[in-house]
Structures are given as structure tokens and as C-alpha cells.
XYZ file of C-alpha atoms in Angstrom:
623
model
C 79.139 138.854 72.499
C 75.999 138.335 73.715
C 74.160 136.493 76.887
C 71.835 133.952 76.532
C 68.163 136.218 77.859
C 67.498 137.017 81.094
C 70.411 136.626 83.789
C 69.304 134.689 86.880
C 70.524 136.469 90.037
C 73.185 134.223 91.257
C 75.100 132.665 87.778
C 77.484 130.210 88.772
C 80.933 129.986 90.690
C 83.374 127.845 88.956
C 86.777 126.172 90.853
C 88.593 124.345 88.512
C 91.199 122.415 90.581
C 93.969 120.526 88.561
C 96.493 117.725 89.162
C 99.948 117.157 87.727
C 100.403 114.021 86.561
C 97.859 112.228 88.481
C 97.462 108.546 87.563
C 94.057 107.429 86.810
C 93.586 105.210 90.145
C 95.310 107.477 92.182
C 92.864 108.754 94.332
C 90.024 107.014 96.806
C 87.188 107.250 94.436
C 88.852 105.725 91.960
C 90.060 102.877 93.586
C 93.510 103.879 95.490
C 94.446 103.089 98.719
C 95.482 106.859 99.119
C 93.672 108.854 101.719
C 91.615 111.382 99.664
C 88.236 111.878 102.027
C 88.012 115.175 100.516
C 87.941 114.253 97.200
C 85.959 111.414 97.833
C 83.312 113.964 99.413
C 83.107 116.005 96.323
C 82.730 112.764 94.126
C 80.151 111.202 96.584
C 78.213 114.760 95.995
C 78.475 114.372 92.218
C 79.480 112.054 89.068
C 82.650 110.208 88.619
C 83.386 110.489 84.780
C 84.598 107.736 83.380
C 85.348 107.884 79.912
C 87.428 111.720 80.235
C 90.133 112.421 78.036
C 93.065 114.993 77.954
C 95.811 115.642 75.989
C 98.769 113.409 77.133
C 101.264 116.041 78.757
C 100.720 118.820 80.328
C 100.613 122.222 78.498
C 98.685 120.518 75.962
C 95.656 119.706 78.392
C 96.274 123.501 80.252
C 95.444 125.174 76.565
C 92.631 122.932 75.475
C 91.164 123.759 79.003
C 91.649 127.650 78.679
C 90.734 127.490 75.182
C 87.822 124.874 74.533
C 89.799 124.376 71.047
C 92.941 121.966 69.499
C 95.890 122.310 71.649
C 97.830 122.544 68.131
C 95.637 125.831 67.437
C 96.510 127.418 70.812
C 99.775 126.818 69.845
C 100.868 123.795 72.259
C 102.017 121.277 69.526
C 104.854 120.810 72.216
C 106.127 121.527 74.990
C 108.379 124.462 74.672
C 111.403 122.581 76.920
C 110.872 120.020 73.803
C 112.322 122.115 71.339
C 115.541 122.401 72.512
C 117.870 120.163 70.739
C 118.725 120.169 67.137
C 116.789 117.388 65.965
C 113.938 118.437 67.913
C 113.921 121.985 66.942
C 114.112 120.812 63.158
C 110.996 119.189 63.267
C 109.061 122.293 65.466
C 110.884 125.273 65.369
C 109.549 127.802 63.167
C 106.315 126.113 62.595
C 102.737 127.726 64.038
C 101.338 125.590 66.449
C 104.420 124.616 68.012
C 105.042 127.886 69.661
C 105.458 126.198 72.499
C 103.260 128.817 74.347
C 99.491 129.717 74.409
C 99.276 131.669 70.977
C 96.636 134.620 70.781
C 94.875 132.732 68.135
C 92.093 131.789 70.857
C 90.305 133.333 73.536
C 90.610 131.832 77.074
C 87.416 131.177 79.467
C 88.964 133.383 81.705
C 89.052 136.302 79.282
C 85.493 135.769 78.248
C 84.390 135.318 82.200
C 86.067 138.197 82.516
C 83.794 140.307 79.944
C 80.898 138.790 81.414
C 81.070 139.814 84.665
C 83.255 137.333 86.470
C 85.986 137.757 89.140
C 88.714 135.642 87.896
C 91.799 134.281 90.036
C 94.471 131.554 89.948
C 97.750 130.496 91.564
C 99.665 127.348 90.767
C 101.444 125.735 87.854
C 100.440 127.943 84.481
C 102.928 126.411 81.893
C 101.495 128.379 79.094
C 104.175 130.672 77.950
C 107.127 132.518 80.324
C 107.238 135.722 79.401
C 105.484 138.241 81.289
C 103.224 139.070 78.513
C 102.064 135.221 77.888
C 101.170 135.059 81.777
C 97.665 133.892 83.314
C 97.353 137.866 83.916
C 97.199 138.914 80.457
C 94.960 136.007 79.893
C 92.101 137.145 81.907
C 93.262 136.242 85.572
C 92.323 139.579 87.535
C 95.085 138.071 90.449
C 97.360 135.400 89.386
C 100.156 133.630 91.074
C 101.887 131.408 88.889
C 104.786 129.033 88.501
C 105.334 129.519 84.899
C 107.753 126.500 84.080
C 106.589 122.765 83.688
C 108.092 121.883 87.201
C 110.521 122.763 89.824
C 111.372 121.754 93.585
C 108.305 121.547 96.107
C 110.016 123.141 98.530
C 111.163 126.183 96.317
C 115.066 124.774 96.504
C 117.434 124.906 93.443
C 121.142 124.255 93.729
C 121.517 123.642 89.973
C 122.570 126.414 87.894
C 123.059 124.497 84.973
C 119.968 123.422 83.224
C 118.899 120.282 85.530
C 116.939 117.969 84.527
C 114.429 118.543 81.975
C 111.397 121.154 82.494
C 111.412 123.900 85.265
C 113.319 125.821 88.329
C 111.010 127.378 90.949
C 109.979 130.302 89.106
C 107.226 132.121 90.089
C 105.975 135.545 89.380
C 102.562 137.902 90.144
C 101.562 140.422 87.713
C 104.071 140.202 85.610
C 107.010 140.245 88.240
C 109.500 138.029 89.563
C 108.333 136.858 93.193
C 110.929 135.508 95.444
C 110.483 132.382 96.837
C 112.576 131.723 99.988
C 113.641 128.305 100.322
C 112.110 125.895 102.577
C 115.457 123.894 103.776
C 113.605 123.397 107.216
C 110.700 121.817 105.970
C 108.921 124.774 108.494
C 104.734 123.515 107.929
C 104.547 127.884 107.922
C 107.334 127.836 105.001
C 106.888 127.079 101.116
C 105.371 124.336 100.119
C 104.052 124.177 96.739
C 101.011 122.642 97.232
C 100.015 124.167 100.384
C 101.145 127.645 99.316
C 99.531 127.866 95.965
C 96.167 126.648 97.902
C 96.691 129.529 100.732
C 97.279 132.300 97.772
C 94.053 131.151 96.459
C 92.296 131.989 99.785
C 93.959 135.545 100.207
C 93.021 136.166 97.010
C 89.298 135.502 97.892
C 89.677 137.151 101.200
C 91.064 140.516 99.520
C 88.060 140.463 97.167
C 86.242 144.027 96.987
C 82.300 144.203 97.652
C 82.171 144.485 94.143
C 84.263 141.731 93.385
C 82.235 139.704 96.089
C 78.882 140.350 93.831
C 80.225 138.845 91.003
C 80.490 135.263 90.450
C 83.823 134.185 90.417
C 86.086 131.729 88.333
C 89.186 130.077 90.154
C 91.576 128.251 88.505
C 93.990 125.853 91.471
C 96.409 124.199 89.105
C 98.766 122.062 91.261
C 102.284 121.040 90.435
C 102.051 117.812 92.736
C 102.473 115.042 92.782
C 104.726 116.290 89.356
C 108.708 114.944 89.842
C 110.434 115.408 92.032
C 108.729 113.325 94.692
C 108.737 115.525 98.377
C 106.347 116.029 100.986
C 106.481 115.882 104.756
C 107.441 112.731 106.104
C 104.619 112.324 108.770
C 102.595 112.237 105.328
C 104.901 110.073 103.545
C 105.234 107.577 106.428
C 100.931 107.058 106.493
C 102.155 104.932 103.892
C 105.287 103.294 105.355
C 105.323 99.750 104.053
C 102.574 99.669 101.792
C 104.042 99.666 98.562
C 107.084 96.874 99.682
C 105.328 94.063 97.652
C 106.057 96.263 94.610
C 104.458 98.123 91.549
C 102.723 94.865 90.107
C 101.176 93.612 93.361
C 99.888 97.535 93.256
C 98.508 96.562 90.094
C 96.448 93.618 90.716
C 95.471 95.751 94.255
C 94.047 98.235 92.244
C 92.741 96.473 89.015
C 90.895 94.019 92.117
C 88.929 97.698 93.414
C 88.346 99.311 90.136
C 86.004 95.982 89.613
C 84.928 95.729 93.003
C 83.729 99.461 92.968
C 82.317 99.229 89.191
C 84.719 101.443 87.433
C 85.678 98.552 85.305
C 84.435 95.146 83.588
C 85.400 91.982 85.335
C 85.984 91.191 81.481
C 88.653 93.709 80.994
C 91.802 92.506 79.871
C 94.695 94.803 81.165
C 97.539 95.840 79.026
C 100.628 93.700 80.000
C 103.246 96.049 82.025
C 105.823 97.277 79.813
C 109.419 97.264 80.756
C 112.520 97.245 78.266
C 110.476 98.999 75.611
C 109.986 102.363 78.051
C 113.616 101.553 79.544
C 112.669 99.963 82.890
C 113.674 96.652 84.166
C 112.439 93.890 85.909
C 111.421 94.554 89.435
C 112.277 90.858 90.123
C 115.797 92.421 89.347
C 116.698 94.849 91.190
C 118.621 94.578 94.495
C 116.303 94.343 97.789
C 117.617 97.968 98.059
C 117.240 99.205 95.035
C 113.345 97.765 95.416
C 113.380 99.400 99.064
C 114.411 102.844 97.957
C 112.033 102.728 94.837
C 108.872 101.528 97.159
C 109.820 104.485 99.628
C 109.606 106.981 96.494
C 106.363 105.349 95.715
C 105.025 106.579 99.879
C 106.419 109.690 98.833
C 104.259 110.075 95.996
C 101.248 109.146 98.012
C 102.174 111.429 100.222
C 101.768 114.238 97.777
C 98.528 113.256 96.491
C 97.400 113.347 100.384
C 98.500 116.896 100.572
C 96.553 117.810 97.992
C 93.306 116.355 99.061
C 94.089 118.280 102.434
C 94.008 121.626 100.581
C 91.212 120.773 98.394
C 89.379 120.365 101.719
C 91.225 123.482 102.648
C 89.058 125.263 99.779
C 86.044 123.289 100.234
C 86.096 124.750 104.048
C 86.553 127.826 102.981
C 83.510 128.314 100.529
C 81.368 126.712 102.717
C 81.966 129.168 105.247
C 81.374 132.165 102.801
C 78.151 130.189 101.710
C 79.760 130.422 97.968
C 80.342 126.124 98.330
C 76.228 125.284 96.965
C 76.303 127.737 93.940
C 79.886 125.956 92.912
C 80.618 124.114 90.252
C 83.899 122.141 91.113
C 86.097 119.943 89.241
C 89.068 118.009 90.197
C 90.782 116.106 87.570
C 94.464 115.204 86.495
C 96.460 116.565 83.138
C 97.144 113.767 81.542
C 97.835 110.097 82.772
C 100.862 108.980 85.505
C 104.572 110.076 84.246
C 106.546 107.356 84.062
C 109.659 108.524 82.224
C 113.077 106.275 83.435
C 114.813 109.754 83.807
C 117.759 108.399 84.147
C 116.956 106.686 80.500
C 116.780 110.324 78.840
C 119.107 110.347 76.228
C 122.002 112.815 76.631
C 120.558 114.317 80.214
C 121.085 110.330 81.717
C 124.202 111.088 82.954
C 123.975 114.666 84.078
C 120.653 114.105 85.767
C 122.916 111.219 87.922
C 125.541 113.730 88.938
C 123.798 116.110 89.881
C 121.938 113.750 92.106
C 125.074 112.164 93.355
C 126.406 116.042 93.943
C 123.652 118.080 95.136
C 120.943 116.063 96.720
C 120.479 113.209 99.329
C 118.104 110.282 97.980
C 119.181 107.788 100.656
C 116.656 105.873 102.116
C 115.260 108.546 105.202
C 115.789 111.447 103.530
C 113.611 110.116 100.254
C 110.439 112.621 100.099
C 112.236 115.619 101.871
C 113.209 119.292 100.735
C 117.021 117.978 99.015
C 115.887 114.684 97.418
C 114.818 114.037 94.038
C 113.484 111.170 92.913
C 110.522 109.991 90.454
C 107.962 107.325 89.936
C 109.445 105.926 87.141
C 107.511 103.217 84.337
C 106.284 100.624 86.402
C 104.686 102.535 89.622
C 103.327 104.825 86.849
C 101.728 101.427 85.489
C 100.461 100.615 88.332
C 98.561 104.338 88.123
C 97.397 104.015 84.764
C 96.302 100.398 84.779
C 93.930 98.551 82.797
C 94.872 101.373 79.840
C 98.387 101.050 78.059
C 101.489 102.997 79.019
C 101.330 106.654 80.565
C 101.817 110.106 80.206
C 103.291 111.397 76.617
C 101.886 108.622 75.207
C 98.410 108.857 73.185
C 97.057 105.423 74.510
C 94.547 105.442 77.131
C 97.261 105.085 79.580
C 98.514 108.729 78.640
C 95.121 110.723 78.118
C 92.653 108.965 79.964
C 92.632 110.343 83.466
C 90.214 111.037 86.503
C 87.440 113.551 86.519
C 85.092 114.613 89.750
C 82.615 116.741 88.915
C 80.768 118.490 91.995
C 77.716 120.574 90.221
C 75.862 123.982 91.716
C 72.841 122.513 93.810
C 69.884 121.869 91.283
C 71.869 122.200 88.634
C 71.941 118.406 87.271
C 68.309 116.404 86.650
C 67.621 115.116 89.935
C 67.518 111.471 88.159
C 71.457 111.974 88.052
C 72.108 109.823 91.485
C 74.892 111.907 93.258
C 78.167 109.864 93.932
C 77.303 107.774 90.371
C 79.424 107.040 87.501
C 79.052 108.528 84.224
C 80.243 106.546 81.208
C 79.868 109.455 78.515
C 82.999 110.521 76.512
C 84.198 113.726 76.748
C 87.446 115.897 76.682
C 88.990 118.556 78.344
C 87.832 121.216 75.592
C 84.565 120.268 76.777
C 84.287 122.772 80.293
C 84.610 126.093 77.941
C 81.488 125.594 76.395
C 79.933 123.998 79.323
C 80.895 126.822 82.100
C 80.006 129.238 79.250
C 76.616 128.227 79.201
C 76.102 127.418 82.595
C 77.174 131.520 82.558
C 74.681 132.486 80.105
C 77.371 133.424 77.295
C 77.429 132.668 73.815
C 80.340 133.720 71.587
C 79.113 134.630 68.066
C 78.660 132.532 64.910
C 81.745 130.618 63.776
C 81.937 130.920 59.890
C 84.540 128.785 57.701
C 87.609 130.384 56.526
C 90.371 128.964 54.531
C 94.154 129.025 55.395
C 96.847 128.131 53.145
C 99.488 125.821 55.238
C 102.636 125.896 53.237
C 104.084 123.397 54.907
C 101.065 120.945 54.266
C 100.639 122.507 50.811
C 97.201 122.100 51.542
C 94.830 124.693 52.291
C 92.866 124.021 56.167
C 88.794 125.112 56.625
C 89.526 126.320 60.008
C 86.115 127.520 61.937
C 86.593 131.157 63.303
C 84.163 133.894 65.644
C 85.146 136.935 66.944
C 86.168 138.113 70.561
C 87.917 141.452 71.065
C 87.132 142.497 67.263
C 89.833 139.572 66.109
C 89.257 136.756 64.523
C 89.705 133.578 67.175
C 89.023 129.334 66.665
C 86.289 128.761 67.502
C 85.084 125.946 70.108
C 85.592 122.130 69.312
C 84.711 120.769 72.525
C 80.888 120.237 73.443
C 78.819 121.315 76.533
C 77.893 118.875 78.697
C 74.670 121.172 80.140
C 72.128 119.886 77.503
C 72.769 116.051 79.007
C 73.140 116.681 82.372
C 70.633 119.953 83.385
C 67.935 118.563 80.546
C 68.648 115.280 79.945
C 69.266 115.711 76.006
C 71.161 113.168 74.179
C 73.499 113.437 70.929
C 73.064 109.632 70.430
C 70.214 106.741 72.247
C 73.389 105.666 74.107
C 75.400 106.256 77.185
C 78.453 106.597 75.715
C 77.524 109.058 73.089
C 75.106 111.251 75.115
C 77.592 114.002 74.774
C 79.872 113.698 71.628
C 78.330 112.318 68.605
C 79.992 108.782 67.536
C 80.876 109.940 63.828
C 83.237 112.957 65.216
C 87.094 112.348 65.254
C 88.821 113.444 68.075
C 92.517 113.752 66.947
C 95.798 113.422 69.241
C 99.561 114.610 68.650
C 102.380 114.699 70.616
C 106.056 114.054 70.598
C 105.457 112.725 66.809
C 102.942 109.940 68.445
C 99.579 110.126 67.350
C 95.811 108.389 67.679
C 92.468 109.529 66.011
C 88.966 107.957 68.147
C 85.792 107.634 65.736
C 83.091 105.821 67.816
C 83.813 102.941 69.446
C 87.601 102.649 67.295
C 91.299 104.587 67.897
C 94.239 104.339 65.894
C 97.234 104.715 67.624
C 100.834 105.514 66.174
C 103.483 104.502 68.645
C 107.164 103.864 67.740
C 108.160 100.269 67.274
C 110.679 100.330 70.084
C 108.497 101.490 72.739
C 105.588 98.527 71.696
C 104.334 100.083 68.662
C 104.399 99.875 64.797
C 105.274 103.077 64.412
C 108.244 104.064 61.923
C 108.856 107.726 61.002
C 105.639 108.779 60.945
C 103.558 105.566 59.344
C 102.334 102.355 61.197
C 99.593 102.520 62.958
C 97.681 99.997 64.992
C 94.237 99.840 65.809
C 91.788 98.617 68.784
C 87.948 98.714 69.089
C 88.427 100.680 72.903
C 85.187 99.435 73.980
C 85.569 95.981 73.825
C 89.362 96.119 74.647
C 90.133 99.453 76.958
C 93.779 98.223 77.853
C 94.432 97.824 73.256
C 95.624 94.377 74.180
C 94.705 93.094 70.495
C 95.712 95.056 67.588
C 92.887 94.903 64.552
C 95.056 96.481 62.129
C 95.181 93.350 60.049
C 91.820 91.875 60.481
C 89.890 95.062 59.995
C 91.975 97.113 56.956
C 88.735 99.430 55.970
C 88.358 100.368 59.329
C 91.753 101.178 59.645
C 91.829 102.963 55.980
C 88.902 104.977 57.383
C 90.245 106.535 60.255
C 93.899 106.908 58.301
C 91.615 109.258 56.242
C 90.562 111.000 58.964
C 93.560 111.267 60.609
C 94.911 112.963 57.374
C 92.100 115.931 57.722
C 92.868 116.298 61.678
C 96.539 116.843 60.584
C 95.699 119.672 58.176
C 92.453 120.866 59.703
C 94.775 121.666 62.775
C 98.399 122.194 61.531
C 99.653 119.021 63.085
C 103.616 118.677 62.087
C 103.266 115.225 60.451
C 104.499 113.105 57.587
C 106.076 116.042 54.667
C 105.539 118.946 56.852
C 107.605 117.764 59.585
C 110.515 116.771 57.250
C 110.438 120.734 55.685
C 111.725 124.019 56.539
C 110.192 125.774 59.271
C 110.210 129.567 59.176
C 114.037 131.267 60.107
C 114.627 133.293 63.480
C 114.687 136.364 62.113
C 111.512 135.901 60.009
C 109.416 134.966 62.942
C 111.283 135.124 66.192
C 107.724 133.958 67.967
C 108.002 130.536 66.571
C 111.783 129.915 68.264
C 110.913 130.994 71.811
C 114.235 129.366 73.403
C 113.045 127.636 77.870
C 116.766 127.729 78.549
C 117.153 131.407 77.956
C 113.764 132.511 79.166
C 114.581 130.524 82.083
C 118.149 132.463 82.845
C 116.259 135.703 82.074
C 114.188 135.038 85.088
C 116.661 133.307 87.217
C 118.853 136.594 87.428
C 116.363 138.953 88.015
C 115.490 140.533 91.226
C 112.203 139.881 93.115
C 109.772 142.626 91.706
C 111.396 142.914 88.339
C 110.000 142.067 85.023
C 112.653 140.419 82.957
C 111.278 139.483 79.825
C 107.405 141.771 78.450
């Protein structure tokens, strides 16, 4: 590995801050209503991007981040808590790329930081992998905190042994050990809370930094797990919003659709995606009782709350840089995983009924206690709407609803062309693979030569040109996503056009998740949604398709009036799915690899979970 000539003094800081299920509007600078001044600051210091895609769940997005490649090559196909029943596990288990866990197939930024010269931390959410040796710290994290499930109470509280209700119990764990987390039943501002602890771990972290480690440019990684289900935060924070969401999740709507124009996010022109109710198991809000539609609107202050805590600590961090004199030679982003979740928990087939008794038995959701330490309650389809509005639908989904989300990017000073007007928009498409190769060269690190190499997929029986380079003597994917440095620091553009200044309009960008899928070429996306939930999707054909620029909410489906455009990108969605091992079409119907012949591929969350759960603080349960 080599760096790119001379080394300038001072190379970059990086803080890469990250929200959990963050709805596209959800903050001040993108139109909400909720207090972020903080975030607004860093915004009004840099560019707003507009046209920024992840993956449409979480661990997904957290592997193309770390690895600037497919999520499907890190091995994040889905979400390990995914594979758990039969059906499920038929169509994953055993299959690469469906680990379920961030495979050692790619290098991470931090590991490559790391042999450049770079103090790397993190704490917060890591839902990579939950075994000691798939942690952040054997990633290249030098001092890691992590909660290494996909969720779990704010307030570190579990009364539910059994497994309750899909995703995560407050696990967390340093170096490889079990930290224990006592319970917060007081709501004591000095006592766990998730957002404001991972934040203050952060700081130690800096504050116990050697002299050597202070020389070195750092990278800091502040993954939040807010405002993630289930909904809590203080109530003086949840009652700044007392009464503002009592008109309901469509008035929200048409609130925020009104300042997206009004601040020039969006078209005038733009048609909005109708709200969709029976298809993702949500009903009318005209129906519900007045107190069903007062408890849901005090849930929806609740999550407002959260996001206001975590502006707070991004201030927090802001403060804190500035006063080490670190804050100019930053570069910060804040962005969100993937768009708003708006599962109907209470829809989820099979876990319906237990996730309502265990409600009903272990925690209070009445209408004053909604927000604090023994509630639990979620946004649900049409708050999440609201969120994710003009696009269609929400997180898990591969419309722009799920992947399209919020992205504020605060660059070192005289890093960008001064022509690039801080607080300004910037319209150019780009992904979340995109930051390894741009930090890297920001860094002054290149990664060697990729070269082609073919791999037989058996399960495809097709053989995949994969590009490969080196790191640590093994063979590794190399990048997909592109740096944004030659646009922004030199003004170089792929294409004559906004848009395409970054990404060239003839590559496909592929997405898979949950057996939903969409391929982008240019200004056109397929999408492959199942016919009960809006789509045309059946087993794994019907597809629709939507020119995205002239119709961002894919209101009108072109499927029919444009069939060679649609054959085109069916082609090219047929070389994503083998050029990246997607689980698709025959491969999905056959035979995945047995236990015994690779355990690695039937990593069980349950169990790992238990392992964990009944181990003492300081023990390492599971290498």
C-alpha cells in the first residue's frame, strides 16, 4: 500500500456520525420542525446532499460504509436476526453473502486508516457481526464501544428473557468483553442513556488519547441507535413537542412536503407518492379512536424527542473539537442508515401476538408514561411516511422511500473549491460506498491495482468477474463506490451535468434486500416490490419501472410504455445478481451449504444473543 507523494503536515480528521433510522425530513435542514441547531450549523458550514443513497436497512448501509464495496460482498445480504425462521433460513442460510455478519472478504477504512497512521475510535450501534472476533476492534477500531445487536432499550432495560421483539437486547461490550450496563429505571440525566452515553465514550476516548495518538489524525466513527424503536427519551424533550403532531401523520406530510419546496430541496412539480396503508398493514388514521390517534401522536413527540437528543450530542462533539482546535481540519458527516422504519410491529407475522403480551405484561405505554425508560412503542407506516415523503414507502424497502436519506457534509477548511457556496445543496448522486474512497484520498492512500478474477458461484451456475487488490497479503474486493474529492476539491466532472458530476450515468447501481430489489442506470430504476405491499412483484419476477428524475415519488410505472428500457436494465440487473452473489431467482430456490460443511454461513442471533446475555461483565463469551 502506498501514499499518494508527499504527506502534508496535518492530513485530515474524519467524524463520521450516523443515525438509525432517520427519515429523510427529519431534521431542520431538511425541512422538519425538529429542533436540530446543531446540525443545522454543520449543514449551514457545508453542502446538503441531495441525491444520497444507502442500502435500505441497517447492517447493509454499516458494511458498504466500512467497506466502500457491495453490502452482498461484505457479507450483509441480510440481516442476521432475518435468518431465523425456516423459510427464511432456506433461502439464506448456507449461502456466502448472507453471513449475516461483516465477512473478511473486504478491508474496512478503519483498518486501512489504521496502517496509515490514523488513531481510530468508535462507540455506538456496530451491528456487523456478535462475536467477539467480528467486533469494531478487530476491524481496525484502536478503542471501541459497541452495542453489537440491531437494537435494544435506550435506557439499557430488558425484562424479556424470551426473544422480544425482533432485533437486539442491550448488549454491549469493549474489547472483546461483555460490559455491564446498569439500568437506568430512574431516568437519572448522569445514568445510561444510549445516545448520550455512546456520545460521552466518544469524548473519553479522545481525552485518554496518548501524545502520540494526539499527533496522528484521527478517524471516529459515532453510530447512534436513536431514534431506532423503541421510542424513549426524557420527557422535558419529548414535551418541546407536546401537541404538535395532534393533527396527525398526513397533515405532517403536507407540513413538510410545503418546506422541502419552500427551502428548495424539492420541485414545486413533484408529485408525492400516495401514503400507503393496507398494503404495509396500517389503517386509516381517520379510523382510529381519538385515543388510539392521541397515544400514536404522543409516540410521534417521543420520536422527536430522540432526534433532539442527538443533535444535542452532536453539538456535544462539535464543542469538544473546537476546543482542542481539531473542529477546522474535520471532515464531518451526519447522515441516516437507510430511510424512516415504519414496520406495523404488531403486523409481524408470528411475533404479532407475542410482541402484544409482552407489552401488555412488562411495560407501561399509557399515555404519560409514552417516551420513558418501561415503554415501548414505534413510529409505525404512516408517521414513517410522513419522514420519507415525496419518495415511496420506507425503510426495507428499495424505493426511494427506503434508501434515499439525509446527508450533511461539513468539509476540513479549504478543502472544497471556494465556488462551492457553504450551506448549498448538492444535487449529485452518490452512495454510501462512496466516503472509503473519498476519506482515502483526502488521506493520501491508495490501495493497489484491482485485477479481474473469476469465481465459480454454484448456486448461480455462472461464473462472477469479481475485481480484487490486496491488503494484509490477501486478496480483498476491491472499491465500487467513487470519491467525491476530484468534484468537490478540483472541480472535475464524470459527466457536463449536475447530477452525474460524481457517478457516471451508464453505471448500475444494484439493490437487494429481503428478496426486494431495484437496479438505477441514469436517470431510470427498476424496482421489484411484492404485489401485496403495492408492487408487481411475484416470487422473484415483476418489476416496475420509473424515470426518478422526472417522477422522484415512482408515482407512474413505465413498465408498459417503455419495454426496451425495462429489458435493458432486467439485463443488468441479471449481471448485478451474479457479479455480487445476490440470492435471486434459481439460486435462492437451491441448496445452500449444510452446518457442518460451513458453520460460518449459519451464524444463529438467538443463540449468540443468550451466549452474551449469561455472561458476566468482563467475560468474553463467544471468540
Amino acid at each position: 500500500m502506498e501514499r499518494n507523494g508527499e504527506q502534508t503536515p496535518k492530513r485530515p480528521n474524519f467524524l463520521f456520525i450516523l443515525a438509525d433510522d432517520l427519515g429523510f425530513s427529519d431534521i431542520g435542514c431538511y425541512g422538519a420542525e425538529i429542533q436540530t441547531p446543531n446540525i443545522d450549523r454543520l449543514a449551514a458550514e457545508g453542502v446538503r446532499m441531495l441525491n444520497h443513497h444507502a442500502a435500505a436497512a441497517c447492517s447493509p448501509t454499516r458494511a458498504m460504509l466500512m467497506s466502500g464495496t457491495d453490502a452482498h460482498l461484505g457479507g450483509l445480504g441480510v440481516l442476521i436476526e432475518y435468518k431465523s425462521n425456516k423459510q427464511r433460513a432456506q433461502r439464506w442460510s448456507g449461502k456466502a453473502g448472507y453471513e449475516g455478519y461483516l465477512n473478511n472478504d473486504v478491508a474496512t477504512l478503519p483498518e486501512v486508516l489504521e496502517d496509515n497512521g490514523y488513531f481510530t475510535l468508535m462507540s455506538g450501534k456496530w451491528h456487523l457481526g456478535m462475536r467477539a472476533s467480528q467486533g469494531p476492534w478487530q476491524r481496525g477500531f484502536q478503542k471501541a464501544f459497541a452495542m453489537l445487536p440491531g437494537c435494544s432499550n435506550h435506557y439499557g432495560w430488558e425484562p424479556v428473557q424470551e426473544r422480544f421483539p425482533v432485533g437486539g437486547r442491550p448488549i454491549h461490550a469493549e474489547e472483546g468483553k461483555k460490559v455491564d450496563i446498569t439500568p437506568n429505571m430512574t431516568e437519572d440525566p448522569e445514568g445510561f442513556y444510549s445516545t448520550d452515553y455512546y456520545t460521552d465514550r466518544l469524548l473519553q476516548y479522545f481525552d485518554g488519547r496518548s501524545d502520540e495518538d494526539k499527533s496522528k489524525p484521527f478517524f471516529a466513527f459515532l453510530p447512534y441507535t436513536a431514534p431506532h424503536w423503541p421510542l424513549q427519551c426524557s420527557k422535558a424533550q419529548r414535551d418541546k413537542y407536546k401537541g404538535m403532531y395532534d393533527d396527525g401523520p398526513h397533515a405532517l406530510r403536507e407540513r413538510r412536503l410545503k418546506k422541502l419546496v419552500e427551502l428548495g430541496i424539492i420541485s414545486k412539480s413533484v408529485v408525492p407518492h400516495k401514503m400507503e396503508t393496507s398494503t404495509v398493514g396500517a389503517g386509516e388514521w381517520g379510523d382510529l379512536t381519538v385515543e388510539e390517534r392521541k397515544l400514536s401522536s404522543r409516540a410521534m413527540e417521543a420520536y422527536a424527542g430522540m432526534v433532539d437528543s442527538i443533535d444535542l450530542n452532536v453539538g456535544k462533539v462539535v464543542d469538544y473539537l473546537k476546543k482542542t482546535g481539531e473542529y477546522d481540519n474535520t471532515f464531518i458527516v451526519f447522515m441516516s442508515d437507510n430511510g424512516a422504519e415504519g414496520a406495523a410491529m404488531e403486523a409481524v407475522p408470528v411475533m404479532g401476538e407475542n410482541i402484544k403480551r409482552a407489552i401488555h405484561q412488562y411495560y407501561d405505554n399509557s399515555y404519560d408514561n409514552i417516551g420513558a425508560w418501561n415503554s415501548y412503542t414505534w413510529l409505525g407506516p404512516l408517521w414513517a411516511q410522513a419522514s420519507t415523503a415525496p419518495s415511496r414507502l420506507f425503510k426495507c424497502f428499495p424505493s426511494q422511500g427506503g434508501i434515499l436519506v439525509p446527508c450533511v457534509v461539513k468539509p476540513p477548511a479549504n478543502t472544497f473549491l471556494p465556488s462551492l457556496t457553504q450551506g448549498s445543496f448538492n444535487h449529485s448522486f452518490t452512495t454510501v460506498m462512496d466516503f472509503v474512497p473519498s476519506f482515502l484520498e483526502l488521506a493520501g492512500v491508495s490501495m493497489p491495482p484491482s485485477i479481474e478474477k473469476k469465481v465459480a458461484l454454484p448456486l448461480h451456475k455462472k461464473t462472477a468477474t469479481r475485481k480484487m487488490t490486496t491488503f494484509r497479503g490477501k486478496e480483498v474486493h476491491a472499491i465500487r463506490g467513487k470519491s467525491w474529492i476530484p468534484f468537490f476539491q478540483r472541480g472535475e466532472k464524470v459527466e457536463d451535468s449536475e447530477l452525474w458530476s460524481i457517478h457516471s450515468s451508464s453505471e448500475p447501481i444494484g439493490w437487494e434486500l429481503f428478496a426486494r430489489g431495484a437496479l438505477r442506470k441514469g436517470d431510470w430504476k427498476i424496482v421489484h416490490i411484492e404485489k401485496k405491499q403495492g408492487g408487481l412483484g411475484e416470487g422473484d419476477d415483476g418489476w416496475e419501472l420509473f424515470n426518478v428524475v422526472e417522477d422522484p415519488g415512482e408515482t407512474k410505472d413505465l413498465s408498459q410504455d417503455e419495454p426496451q428500457k425495462l429489458h435493458e436494465l432486467m439485463a443488468l440487473w441479471d449481471e448485478y445478481v451474479v457479479e455480487c452473489g445476490v440470492i435471486w431467482g434459481e439460486s435462492a430456490a437451491a441448496v445452500g451449504l449444510g452446518f457442518d460443511e460451513a458453520p460460518e454461513l449459519w451464524e444463529d442471533d438467538v443463540e449468540l444473543q443468550k451466549s452474551w446475555m449469561g455472561a458476566r461483565g468482563g467475560e468474553c463469551p463467544l471468540p
